[in-house]
Coordinates of C-alpha atoms in Angstrom, one line a residue:
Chain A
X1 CA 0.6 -35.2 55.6
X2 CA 3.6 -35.2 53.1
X3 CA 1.4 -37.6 50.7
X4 CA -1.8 -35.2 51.1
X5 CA 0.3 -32.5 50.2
X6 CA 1.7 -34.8 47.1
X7 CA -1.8 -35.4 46.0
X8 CA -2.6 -31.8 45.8
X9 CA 0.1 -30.5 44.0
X10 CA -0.4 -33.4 41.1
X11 CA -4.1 -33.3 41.0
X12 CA -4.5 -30.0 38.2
X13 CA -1.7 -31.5 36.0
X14 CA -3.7 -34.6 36.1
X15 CA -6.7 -32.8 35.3
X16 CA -5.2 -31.3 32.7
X17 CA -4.1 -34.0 30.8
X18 CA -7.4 -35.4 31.1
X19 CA -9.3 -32.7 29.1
X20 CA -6.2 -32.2 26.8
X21 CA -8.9 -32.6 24.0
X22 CA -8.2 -29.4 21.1
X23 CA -11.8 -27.2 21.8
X24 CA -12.9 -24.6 18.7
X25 CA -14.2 -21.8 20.5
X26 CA -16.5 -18.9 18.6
X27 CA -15.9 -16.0 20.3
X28 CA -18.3 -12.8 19.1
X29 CA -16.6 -9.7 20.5
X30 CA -18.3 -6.7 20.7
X31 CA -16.7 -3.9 19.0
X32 CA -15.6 -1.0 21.4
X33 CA -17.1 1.6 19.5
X34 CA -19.7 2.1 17.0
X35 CA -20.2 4.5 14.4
X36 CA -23.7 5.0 13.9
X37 CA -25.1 8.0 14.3
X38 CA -22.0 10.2 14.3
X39 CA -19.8 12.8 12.0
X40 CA -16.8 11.9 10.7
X41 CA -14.8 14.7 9.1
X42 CA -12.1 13.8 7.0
X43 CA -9.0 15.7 5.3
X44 CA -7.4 14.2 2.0
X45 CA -4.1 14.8 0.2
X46 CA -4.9 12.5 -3.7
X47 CA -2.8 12.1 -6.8
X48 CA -3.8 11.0 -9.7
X49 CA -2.3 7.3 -10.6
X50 CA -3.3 7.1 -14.0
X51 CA -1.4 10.0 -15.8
X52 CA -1.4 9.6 -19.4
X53 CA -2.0 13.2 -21.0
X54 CA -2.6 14.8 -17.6
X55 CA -1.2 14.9 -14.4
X56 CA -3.8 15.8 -11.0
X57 CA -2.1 16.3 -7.0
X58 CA -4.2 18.3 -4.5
X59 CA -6.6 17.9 -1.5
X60 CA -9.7 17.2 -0.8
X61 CA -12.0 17.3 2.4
X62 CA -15.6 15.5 3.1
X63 CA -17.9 15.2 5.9
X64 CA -19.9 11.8 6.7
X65 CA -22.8 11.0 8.6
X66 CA -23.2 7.7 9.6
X67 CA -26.7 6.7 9.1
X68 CA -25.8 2.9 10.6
X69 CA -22.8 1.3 11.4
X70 CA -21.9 0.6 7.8
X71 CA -24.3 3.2 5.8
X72 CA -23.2 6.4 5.7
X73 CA -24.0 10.1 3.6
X74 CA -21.0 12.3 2.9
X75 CA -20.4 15.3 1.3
X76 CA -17.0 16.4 -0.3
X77 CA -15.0 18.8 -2.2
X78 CA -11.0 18.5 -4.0
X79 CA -9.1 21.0 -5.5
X80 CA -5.9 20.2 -7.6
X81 CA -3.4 22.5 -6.9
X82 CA -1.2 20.8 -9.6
X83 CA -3.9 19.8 -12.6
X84 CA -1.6 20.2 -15.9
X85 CA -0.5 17.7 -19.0
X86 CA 1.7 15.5 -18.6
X87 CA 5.4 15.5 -19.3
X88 CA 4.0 12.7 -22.5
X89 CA 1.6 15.4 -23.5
X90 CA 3.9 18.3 -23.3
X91 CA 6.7 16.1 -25.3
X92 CA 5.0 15.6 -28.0
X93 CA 4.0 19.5 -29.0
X94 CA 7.9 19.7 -28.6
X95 CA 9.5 17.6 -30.3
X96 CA 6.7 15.8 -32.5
X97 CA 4.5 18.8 -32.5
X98 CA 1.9 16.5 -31.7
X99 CA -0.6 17.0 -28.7
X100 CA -4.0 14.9 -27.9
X101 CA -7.6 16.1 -28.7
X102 CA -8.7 18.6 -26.1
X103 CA -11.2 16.2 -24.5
X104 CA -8.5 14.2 -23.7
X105 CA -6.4 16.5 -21.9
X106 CA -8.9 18.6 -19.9
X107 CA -7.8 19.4 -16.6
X108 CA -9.8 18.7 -13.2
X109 CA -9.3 21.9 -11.4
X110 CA -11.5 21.2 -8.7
X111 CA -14.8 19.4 -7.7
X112 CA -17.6 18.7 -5.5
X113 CA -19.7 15.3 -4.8
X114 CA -22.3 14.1 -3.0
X115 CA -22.9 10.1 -1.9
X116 CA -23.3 7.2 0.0
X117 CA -20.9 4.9 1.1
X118 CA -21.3 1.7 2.3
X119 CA -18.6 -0.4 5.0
X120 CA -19.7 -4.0 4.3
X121 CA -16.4 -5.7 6.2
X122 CA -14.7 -5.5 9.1
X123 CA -11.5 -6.5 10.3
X124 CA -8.3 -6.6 12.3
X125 CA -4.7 -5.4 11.9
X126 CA -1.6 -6.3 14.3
X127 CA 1.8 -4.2 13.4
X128 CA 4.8 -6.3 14.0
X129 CA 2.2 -8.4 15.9
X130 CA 2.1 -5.5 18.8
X131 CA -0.8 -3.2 18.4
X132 CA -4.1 -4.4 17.3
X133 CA -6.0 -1.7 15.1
X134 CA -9.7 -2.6 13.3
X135 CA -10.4 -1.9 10.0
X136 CA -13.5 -1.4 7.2
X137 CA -13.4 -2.2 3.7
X138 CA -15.7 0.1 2.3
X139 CA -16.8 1.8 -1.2
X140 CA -18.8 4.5 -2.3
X141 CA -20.2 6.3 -5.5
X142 CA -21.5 9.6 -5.7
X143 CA -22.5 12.5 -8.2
X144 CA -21.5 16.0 -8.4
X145 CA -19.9 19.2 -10.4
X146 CA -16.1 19.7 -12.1
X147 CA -14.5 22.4 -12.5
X148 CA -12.6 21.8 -15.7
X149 CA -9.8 23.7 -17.3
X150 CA -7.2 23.4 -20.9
X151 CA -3.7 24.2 -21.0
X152 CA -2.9 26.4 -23.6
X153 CA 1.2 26.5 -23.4
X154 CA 3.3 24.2 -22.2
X155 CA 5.9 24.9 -19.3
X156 CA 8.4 25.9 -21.5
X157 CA 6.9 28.9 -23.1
X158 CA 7.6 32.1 -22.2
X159 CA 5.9 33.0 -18.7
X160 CA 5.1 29.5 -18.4
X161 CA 2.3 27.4 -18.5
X162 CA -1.3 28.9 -18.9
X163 CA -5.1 27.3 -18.9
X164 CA -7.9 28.3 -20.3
X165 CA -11.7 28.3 -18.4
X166 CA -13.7 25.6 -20.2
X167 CA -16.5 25.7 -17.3
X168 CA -18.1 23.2 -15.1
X169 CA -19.0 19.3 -16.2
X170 CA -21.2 16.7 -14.7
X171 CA -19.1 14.3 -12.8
X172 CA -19.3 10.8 -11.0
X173 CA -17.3 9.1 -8.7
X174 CA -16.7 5.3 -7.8
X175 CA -14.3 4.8 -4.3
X176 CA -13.2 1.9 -2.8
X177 CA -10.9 1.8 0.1
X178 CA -10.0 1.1 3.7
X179 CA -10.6 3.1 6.9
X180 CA -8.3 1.8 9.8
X181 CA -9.3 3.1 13.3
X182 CA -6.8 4.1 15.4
X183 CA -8.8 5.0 17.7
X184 CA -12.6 5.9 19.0
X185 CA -12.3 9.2 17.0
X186 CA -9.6 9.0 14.9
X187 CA -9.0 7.1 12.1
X188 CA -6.6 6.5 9.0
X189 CA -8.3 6.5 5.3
X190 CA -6.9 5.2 2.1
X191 CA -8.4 5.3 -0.9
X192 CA -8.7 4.7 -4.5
X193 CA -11.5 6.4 -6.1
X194 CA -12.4 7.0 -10.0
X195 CA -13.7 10.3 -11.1
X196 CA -15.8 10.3 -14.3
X197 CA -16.5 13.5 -16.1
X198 CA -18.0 14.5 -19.3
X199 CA -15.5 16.3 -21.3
X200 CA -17.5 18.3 -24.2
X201 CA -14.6 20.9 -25.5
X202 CA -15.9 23.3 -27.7
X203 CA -15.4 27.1 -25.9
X204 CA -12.4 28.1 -24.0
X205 CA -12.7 31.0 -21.5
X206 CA -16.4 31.3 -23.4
X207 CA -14.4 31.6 -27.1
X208 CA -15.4 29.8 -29.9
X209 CA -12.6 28.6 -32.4
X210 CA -14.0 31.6 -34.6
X211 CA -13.2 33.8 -31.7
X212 CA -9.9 32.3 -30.5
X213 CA -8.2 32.7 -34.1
X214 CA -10.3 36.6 -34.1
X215 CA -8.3 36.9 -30.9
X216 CA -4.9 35.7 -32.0
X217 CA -4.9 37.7 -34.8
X218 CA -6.0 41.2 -33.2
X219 CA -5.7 40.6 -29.4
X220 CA -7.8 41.9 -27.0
X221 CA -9.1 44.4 -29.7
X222 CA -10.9 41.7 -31.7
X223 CA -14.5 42.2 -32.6
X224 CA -17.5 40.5 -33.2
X225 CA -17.2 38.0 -30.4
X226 CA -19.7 35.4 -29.0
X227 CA -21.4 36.9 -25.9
X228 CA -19.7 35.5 -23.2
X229 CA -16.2 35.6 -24.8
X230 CA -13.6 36.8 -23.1
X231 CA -10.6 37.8 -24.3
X232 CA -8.6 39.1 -21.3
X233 CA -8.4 36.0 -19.7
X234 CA -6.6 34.1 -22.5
X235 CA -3.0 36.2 -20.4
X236 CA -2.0 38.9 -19.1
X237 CA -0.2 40.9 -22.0
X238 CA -1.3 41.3 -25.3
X239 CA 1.3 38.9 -26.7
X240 CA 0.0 36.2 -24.3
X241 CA -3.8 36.8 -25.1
X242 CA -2.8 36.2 -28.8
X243 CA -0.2 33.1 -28.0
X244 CA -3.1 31.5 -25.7
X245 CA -5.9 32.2 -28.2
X246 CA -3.8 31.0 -30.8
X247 CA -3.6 27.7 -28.7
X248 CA -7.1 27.6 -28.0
X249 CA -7.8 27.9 -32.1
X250 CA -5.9 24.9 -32.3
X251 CA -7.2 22.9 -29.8
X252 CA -10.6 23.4 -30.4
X253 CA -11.0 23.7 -34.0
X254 CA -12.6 20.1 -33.8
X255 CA -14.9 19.9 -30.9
X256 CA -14.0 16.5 -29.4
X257 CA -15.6 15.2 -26.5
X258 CA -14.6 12.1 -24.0
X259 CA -15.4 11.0 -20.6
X260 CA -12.5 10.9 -18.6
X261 CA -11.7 8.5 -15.9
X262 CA -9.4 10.3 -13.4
X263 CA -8.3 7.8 -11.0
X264 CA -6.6 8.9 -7.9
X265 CA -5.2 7.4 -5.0
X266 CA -6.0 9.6 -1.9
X267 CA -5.2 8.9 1.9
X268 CA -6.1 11.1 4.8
X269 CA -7.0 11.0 8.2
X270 CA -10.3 11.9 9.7
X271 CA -12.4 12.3 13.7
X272 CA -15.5 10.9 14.4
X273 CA -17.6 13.2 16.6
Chain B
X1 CA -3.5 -37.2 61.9
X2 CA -3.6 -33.5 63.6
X3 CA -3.7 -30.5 60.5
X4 CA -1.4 -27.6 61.4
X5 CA -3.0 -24.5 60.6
X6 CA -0.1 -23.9 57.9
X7 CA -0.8 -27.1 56.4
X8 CA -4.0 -27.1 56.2
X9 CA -4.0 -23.8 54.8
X10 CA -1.7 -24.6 52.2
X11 CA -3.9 -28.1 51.3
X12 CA -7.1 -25.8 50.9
X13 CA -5.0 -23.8 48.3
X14 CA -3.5 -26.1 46.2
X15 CA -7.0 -28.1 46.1
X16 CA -8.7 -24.8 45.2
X17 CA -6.9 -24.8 42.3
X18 CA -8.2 -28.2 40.6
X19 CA -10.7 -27.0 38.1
X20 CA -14.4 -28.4 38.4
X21 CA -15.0 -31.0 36.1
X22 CA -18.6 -28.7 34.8
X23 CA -16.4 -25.4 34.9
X24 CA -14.1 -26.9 32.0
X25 CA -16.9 -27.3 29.8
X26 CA -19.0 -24.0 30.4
X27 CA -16.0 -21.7 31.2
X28 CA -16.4 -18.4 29.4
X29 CA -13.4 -17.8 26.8
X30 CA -11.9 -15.0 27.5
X31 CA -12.3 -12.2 25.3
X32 CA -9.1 -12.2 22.5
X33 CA -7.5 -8.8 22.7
X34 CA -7.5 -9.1 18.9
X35 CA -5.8 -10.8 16.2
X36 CA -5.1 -13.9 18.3
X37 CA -1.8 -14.7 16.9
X38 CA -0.3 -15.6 13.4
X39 CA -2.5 -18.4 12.1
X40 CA 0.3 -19.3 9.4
X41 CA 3.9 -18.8 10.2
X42 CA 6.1 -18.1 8.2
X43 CA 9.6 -18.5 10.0
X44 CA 12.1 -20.6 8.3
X45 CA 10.0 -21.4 5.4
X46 CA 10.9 -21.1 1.7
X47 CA 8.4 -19.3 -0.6
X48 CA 8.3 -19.9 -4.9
X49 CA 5.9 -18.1 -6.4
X50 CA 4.5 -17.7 -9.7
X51 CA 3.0 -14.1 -11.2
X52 CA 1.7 -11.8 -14.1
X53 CA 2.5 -8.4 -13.9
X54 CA 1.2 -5.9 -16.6
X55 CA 2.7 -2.1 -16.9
X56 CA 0.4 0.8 -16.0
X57 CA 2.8 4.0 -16.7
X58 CA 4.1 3.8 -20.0
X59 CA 1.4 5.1 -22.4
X60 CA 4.1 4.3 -25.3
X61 CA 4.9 0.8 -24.5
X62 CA 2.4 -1.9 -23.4
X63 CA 4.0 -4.6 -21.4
X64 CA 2.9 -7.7 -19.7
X65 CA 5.1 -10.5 -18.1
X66 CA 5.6 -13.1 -16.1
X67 CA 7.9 -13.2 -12.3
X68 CA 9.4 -16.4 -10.7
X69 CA 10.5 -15.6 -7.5
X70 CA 12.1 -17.8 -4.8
X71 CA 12.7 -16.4 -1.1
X72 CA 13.8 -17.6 2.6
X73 CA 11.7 -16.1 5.8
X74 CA 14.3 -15.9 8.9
X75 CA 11.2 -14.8 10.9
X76 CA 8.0 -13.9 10.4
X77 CA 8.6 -10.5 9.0
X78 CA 10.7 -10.5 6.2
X79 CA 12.1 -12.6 3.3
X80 CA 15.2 -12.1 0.4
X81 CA 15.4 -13.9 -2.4
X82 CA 15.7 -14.0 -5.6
X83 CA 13.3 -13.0 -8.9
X84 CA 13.3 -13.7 -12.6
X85 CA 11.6 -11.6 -14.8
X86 CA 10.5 -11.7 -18.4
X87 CA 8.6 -9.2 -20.7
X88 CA 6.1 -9.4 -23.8
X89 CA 6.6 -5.8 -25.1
X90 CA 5.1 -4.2 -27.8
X91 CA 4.5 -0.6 -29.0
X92 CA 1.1 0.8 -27.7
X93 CA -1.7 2.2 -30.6
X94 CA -0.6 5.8 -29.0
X95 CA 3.0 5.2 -30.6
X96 CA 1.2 3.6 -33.6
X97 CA -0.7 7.2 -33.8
X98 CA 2.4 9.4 -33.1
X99 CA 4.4 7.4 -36.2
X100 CA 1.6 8.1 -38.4
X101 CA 2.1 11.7 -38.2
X102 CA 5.9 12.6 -37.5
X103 CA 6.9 15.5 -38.9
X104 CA 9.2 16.0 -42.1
X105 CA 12.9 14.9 -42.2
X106 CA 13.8 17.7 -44.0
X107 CA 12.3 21.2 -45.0
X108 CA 9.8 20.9 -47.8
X109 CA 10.9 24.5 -48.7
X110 CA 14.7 24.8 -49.0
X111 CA 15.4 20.7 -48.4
X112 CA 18.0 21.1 -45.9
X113 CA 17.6 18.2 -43.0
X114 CA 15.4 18.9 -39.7
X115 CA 16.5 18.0 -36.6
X116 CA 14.7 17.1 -33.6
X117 CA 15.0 15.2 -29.9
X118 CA 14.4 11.6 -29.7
X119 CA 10.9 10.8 -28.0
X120 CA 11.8 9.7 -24.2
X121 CA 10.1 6.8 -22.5
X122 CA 10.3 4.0 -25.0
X123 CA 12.6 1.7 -23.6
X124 CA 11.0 -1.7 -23.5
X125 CA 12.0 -3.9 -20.4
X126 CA 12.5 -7.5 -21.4
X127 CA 14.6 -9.7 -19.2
X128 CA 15.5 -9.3 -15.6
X129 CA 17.0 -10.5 -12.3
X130 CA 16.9 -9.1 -8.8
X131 CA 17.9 -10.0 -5.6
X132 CA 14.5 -9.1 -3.7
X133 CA 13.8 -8.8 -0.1
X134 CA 10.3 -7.8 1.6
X135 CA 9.5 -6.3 4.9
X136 CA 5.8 -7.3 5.9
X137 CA 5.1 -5.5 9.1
X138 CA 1.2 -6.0 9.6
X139 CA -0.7 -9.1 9.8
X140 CA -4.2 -9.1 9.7
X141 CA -7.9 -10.5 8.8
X142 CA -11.1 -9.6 7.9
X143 CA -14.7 -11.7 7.9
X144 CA -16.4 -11.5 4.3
X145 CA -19.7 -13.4 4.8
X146 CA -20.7 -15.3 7.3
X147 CA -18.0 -17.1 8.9
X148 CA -15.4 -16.8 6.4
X149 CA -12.2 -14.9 8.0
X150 CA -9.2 -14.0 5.6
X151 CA -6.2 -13.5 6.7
X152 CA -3.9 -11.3 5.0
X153 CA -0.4 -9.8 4.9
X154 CA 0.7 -6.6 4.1
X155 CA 4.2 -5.7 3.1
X156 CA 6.5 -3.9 1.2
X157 CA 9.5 -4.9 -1.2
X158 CA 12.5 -3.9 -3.1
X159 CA 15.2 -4.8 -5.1
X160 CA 17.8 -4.4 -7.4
X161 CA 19.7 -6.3 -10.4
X162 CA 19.9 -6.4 -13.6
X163 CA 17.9 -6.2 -16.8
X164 CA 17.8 -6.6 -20.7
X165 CA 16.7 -3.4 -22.7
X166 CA 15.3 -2.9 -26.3
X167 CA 15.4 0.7 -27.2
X168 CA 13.8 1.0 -30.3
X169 CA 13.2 5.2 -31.3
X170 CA 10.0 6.0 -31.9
X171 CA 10.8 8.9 -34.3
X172 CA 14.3 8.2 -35.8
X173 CA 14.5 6.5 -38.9
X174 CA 17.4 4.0 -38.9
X175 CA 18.1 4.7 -42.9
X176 CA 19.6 8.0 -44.5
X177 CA 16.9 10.0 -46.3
X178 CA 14.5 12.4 -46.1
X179 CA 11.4 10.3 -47.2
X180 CA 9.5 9.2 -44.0
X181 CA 10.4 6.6 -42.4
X182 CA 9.5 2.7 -43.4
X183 CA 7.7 0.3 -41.1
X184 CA 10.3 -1.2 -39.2
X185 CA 12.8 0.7 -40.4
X186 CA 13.5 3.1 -36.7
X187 CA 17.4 3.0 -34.5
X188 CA 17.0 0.1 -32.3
X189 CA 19.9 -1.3 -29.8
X190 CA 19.8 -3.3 -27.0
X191 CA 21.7 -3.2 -23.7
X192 CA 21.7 -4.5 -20.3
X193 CA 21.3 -1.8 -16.9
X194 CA 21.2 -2.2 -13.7
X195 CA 17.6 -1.9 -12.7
X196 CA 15.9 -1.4 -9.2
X197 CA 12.8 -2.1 -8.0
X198 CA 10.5 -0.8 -5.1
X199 CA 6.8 -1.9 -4.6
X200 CA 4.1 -2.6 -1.9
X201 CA 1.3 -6.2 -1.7
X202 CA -0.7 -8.6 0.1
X203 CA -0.8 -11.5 0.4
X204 CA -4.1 -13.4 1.3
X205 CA -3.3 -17.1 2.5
X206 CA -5.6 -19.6 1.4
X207 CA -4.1 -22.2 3.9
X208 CA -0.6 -23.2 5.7
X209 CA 0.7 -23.6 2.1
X210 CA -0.8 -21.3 -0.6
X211 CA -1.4 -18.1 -0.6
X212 CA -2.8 -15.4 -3.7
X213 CA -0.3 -12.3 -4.2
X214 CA -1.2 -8.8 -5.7
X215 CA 1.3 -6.2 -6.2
X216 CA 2.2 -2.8 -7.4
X217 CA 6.1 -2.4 -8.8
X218 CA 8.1 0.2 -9.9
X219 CA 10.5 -0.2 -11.5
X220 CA 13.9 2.7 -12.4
X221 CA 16.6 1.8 -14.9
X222 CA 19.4 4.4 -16.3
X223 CA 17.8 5.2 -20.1
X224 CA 19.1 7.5 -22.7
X225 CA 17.3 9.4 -25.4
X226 CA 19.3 11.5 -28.6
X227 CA 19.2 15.2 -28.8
X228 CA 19.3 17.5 -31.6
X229 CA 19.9 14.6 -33.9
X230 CA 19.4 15.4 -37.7
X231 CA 16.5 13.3 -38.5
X232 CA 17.9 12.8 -42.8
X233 CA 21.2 11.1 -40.9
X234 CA 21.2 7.5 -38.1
X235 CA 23.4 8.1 -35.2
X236 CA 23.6 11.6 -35.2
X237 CA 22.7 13.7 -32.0
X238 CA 24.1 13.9 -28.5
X239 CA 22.9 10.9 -26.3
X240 CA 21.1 12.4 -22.7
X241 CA 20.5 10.2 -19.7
X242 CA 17.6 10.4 -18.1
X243 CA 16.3 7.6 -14.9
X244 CA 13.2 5.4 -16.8
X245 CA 10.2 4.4 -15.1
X246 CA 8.1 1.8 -15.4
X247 CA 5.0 1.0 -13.2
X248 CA 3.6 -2.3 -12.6
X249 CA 0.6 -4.4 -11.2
X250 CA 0.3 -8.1 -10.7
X251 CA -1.2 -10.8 -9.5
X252 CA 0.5 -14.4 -8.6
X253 CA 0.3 -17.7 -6.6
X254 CA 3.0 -18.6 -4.0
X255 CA 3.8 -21.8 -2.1
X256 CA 5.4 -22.1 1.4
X257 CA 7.4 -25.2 2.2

């Protein structure tokens, strides 16, 4: 009995040993959850990472709809609540008085873009080698409208800084970035994407350089403006209408023209639904 | 021999539990819950590794470099160590530009001298060390085409040591006069400041051994620029101190042994 037992006991170890070869195993999991077919709404806070004469921080939102798993349409819009030059730029009128051509120093107040984007690879995270989280690698591109804008005075002037409307551009955007899912519905998105916009300067708040230097000379009183000009909106007093006109001379006395890339980092969270 | 009922129960058990010869061959795997462990460790393994890095922030200086850096993994987490640094560093055309059209020493109408601030931002980072230690909290991979799985760490770093400075002005003319300045002839000094570091990577192993590094750095050092200095007269003006920031990206090679 005792030796039956014996021979029991042994036997998987035995076994074991036996089949100790190393096996490679392919495993195909199927993901938990799929995309296609579904909304995904995102929120955005981005800031711009390559400041040189400008400096961009604001929001953004967009709405996807995932045509297949990795195909998807989107829609979005970003305003910069902070779109102004850079400390550089603002240096340089001080203590150079120096400043770059207009085209390249126009401000992206705000935009809007439509795409695709496209999620060719998958793959997994472990934090601390705990929780397990999948990821996508995608990138997008898409076309839209900016909303641009010049500063006219720097932030030390009196009352502070002040823009000037230079109207909307054609713009494109290139994104690449990573969207890790933390769940069915919601996920985590960073991002870096590139916004390209045309950056033709020649009218500020619809004022020619004729009419800007008409302005800073007799203020909101000037005469013989281009249709379309409006002199109000160069400030609120009559000393800042002249000041910001007189700014506006300057800057666009040479029509320059650019295309700017305005890369920012952005990183969000968004739900699937 | 007679089976008790206790014995023969506990024989039927432990025989029950010999696998079938055909069940180890078409056993279903079971499914991983995920990342199915570290493929490369990293515990108690020294890392030298070799990289470029190239500034990104300073529109007045353009800097590229190289870092040597060697560091100990206690676990699989973290590493310290230490890193070497050393800098190309030249001015950028945008300083070229901003030279070509500095304003007058002195006033064209009554001659008396002009004063003016130093332009900020030029200090050129040549030389460094810093003790370095990284915290790399997430582990992962991801499947390009086909079959091909990379597996990747992400983590973040910082440092602190010190670091060899030229500071050469990009406005003040290092001889008396009112006639614009010379090429070559701007205040320049050197120093050496404490300098700290703070950045984020990945690393993407190519096997037990190598692995490819990419990094962003950023770098903060104590710099000073001159106020109110009369531009007709060197080493006038009142120094302020300011914290100088230079941001990085690079790319390197590292070794585990």
């Amino acid at each position: 009995m005792r030796f039956l037992l014996a021979i029991a006991l042994l036997a998987p170890a035995a076994v074991a040993e036996e089949g100790g070869d190393v096996q490679r195993v392919h495993v195909v999991e199927k993901r938990p959850f799929n995309e296609a077919s579904r909304f995904e709404l995102s929120v955005f806070g981005l800031g711009q990472v390559n400041p040189r004469f400008t400096v961009h921080a604001g929001i953004g939102a967009e709405l996807s709809y995932h045509l297949r798993e990795n195909l998807a349409a989107q829609i979005g819009a970003s305003y910069n609540a902070i779109a102004h030059q850079s400390a550089l730029t603002e240096e340089l009128a001080a203590k150079v008085d120096q400043q770059p051509l207009a085209a390249n120093a126009l401000l992206l107040q705000a935009d809007v873009l439509a795409g695709l984007e496209l999620m060719p690879i998958y793959g997994k995270i472990s934090i601390f080698g705990g929780n397990v989280l999948r990821l996508g690698l995608y990138m997008n591109a898409g076309i839209g409208a900016a909303k641009t804008q010049l500063q006219l005075r720097p932030a030390d002037s009196n009352g502070g800084r002040t823009f000037g409307d230079t109207g909307f551009r054609p713009e494109a955007a290139l994104g690449i970035g990573t969207r890790i899912f933390a769940g069915d519905r919601f996920t985590i998105r960073i991002e870096l994407r590139d916004r390209l916009y045309s950056a033709y300067v020649s009218k500020v708040n619809g004022c020619t350089a004729q009419d800007a230097q008409a302005i800073r000379v007799n203020g909101t009183s000037a005469t013989n403006l281009s249709p379309g000009c409006r002199p109000s909106a160069f400030g609120g007093t009559d000393e800042e209408v002249k000041s910001g006109a007189g700014s506006a001379a300057v800057q666009i006395a040479q029509p320059s023209s650019n295309v700017i890339n305005n890369l920012a980092l952005q990183g969000g969270v968004s739900w699937l639904f | 021999m007679r089976l008790s009922p206790i014995s023969l129960s506990c024989v039927v058990i432990c025989a029950s539990a010999l696998p079938a010869r055909g069940e180890q061959v078409s056993a279903t795997p079971p499914i991983p819950a995920g990342v199915q462990g570290k493929l490369y460790a990293m515990s108690h393994r020294w890392e030298v590794g070799v990289g470029f890095l190239t500034a990104v922030s300073s529109s007045l200086v353009d800097q590229t470099g190289g870092v040597l850096s060697i560091t100990y993994h206690p676990n699989e987490w973290s590493d310290f160590g230490l890193e070497l640094l050393a800098n190309r560093t030249t001015f950028s055309d945008l300083s070229g530009q901003i030279r070509g059209s500095l304003p007058a020493r002195s006033s064209a109408l009554t001659g008396q001298p002009n004063t003016g601030d130093e332009i900020s931002g030029v200090d050129q980072l040549r030389r460094g060390a810093l003790a370095v230690a990284r915290v790399a909290p997430i582990y992962g991979k991801v499947n390009l085409a086909g079959e091909l799985a990379v597996h990747f760490q992400a983590y973040l770093l910082a440092g602190a040591g010190a670091a060899s400075f030229s500071h050469e002005s990009l406005n003040l003319c290092a001889t008396a006069g009112s006639s614009a300045c010379a090429p070559g002839d701007f205040q320049t000094s050197t120093s050496v400041e404490p300098v700290g570091e703070a950045g984020a990577g990945m690393r993407f192993y190519l096997g037990q051994r190598w692995s490819l590094r990419g990094e962003i750095r950023g770098f903060l050092f104590p710099a000073t620029y001159l106020r109110n200095a009369d531009l007709t007269q060197p080493g006038t003006g009142t120094p302020s101190r300011y914290i100088g920031f230079t941001a990085t990206v690079g790319a390197g090679v590292s070794a585990l042994f």
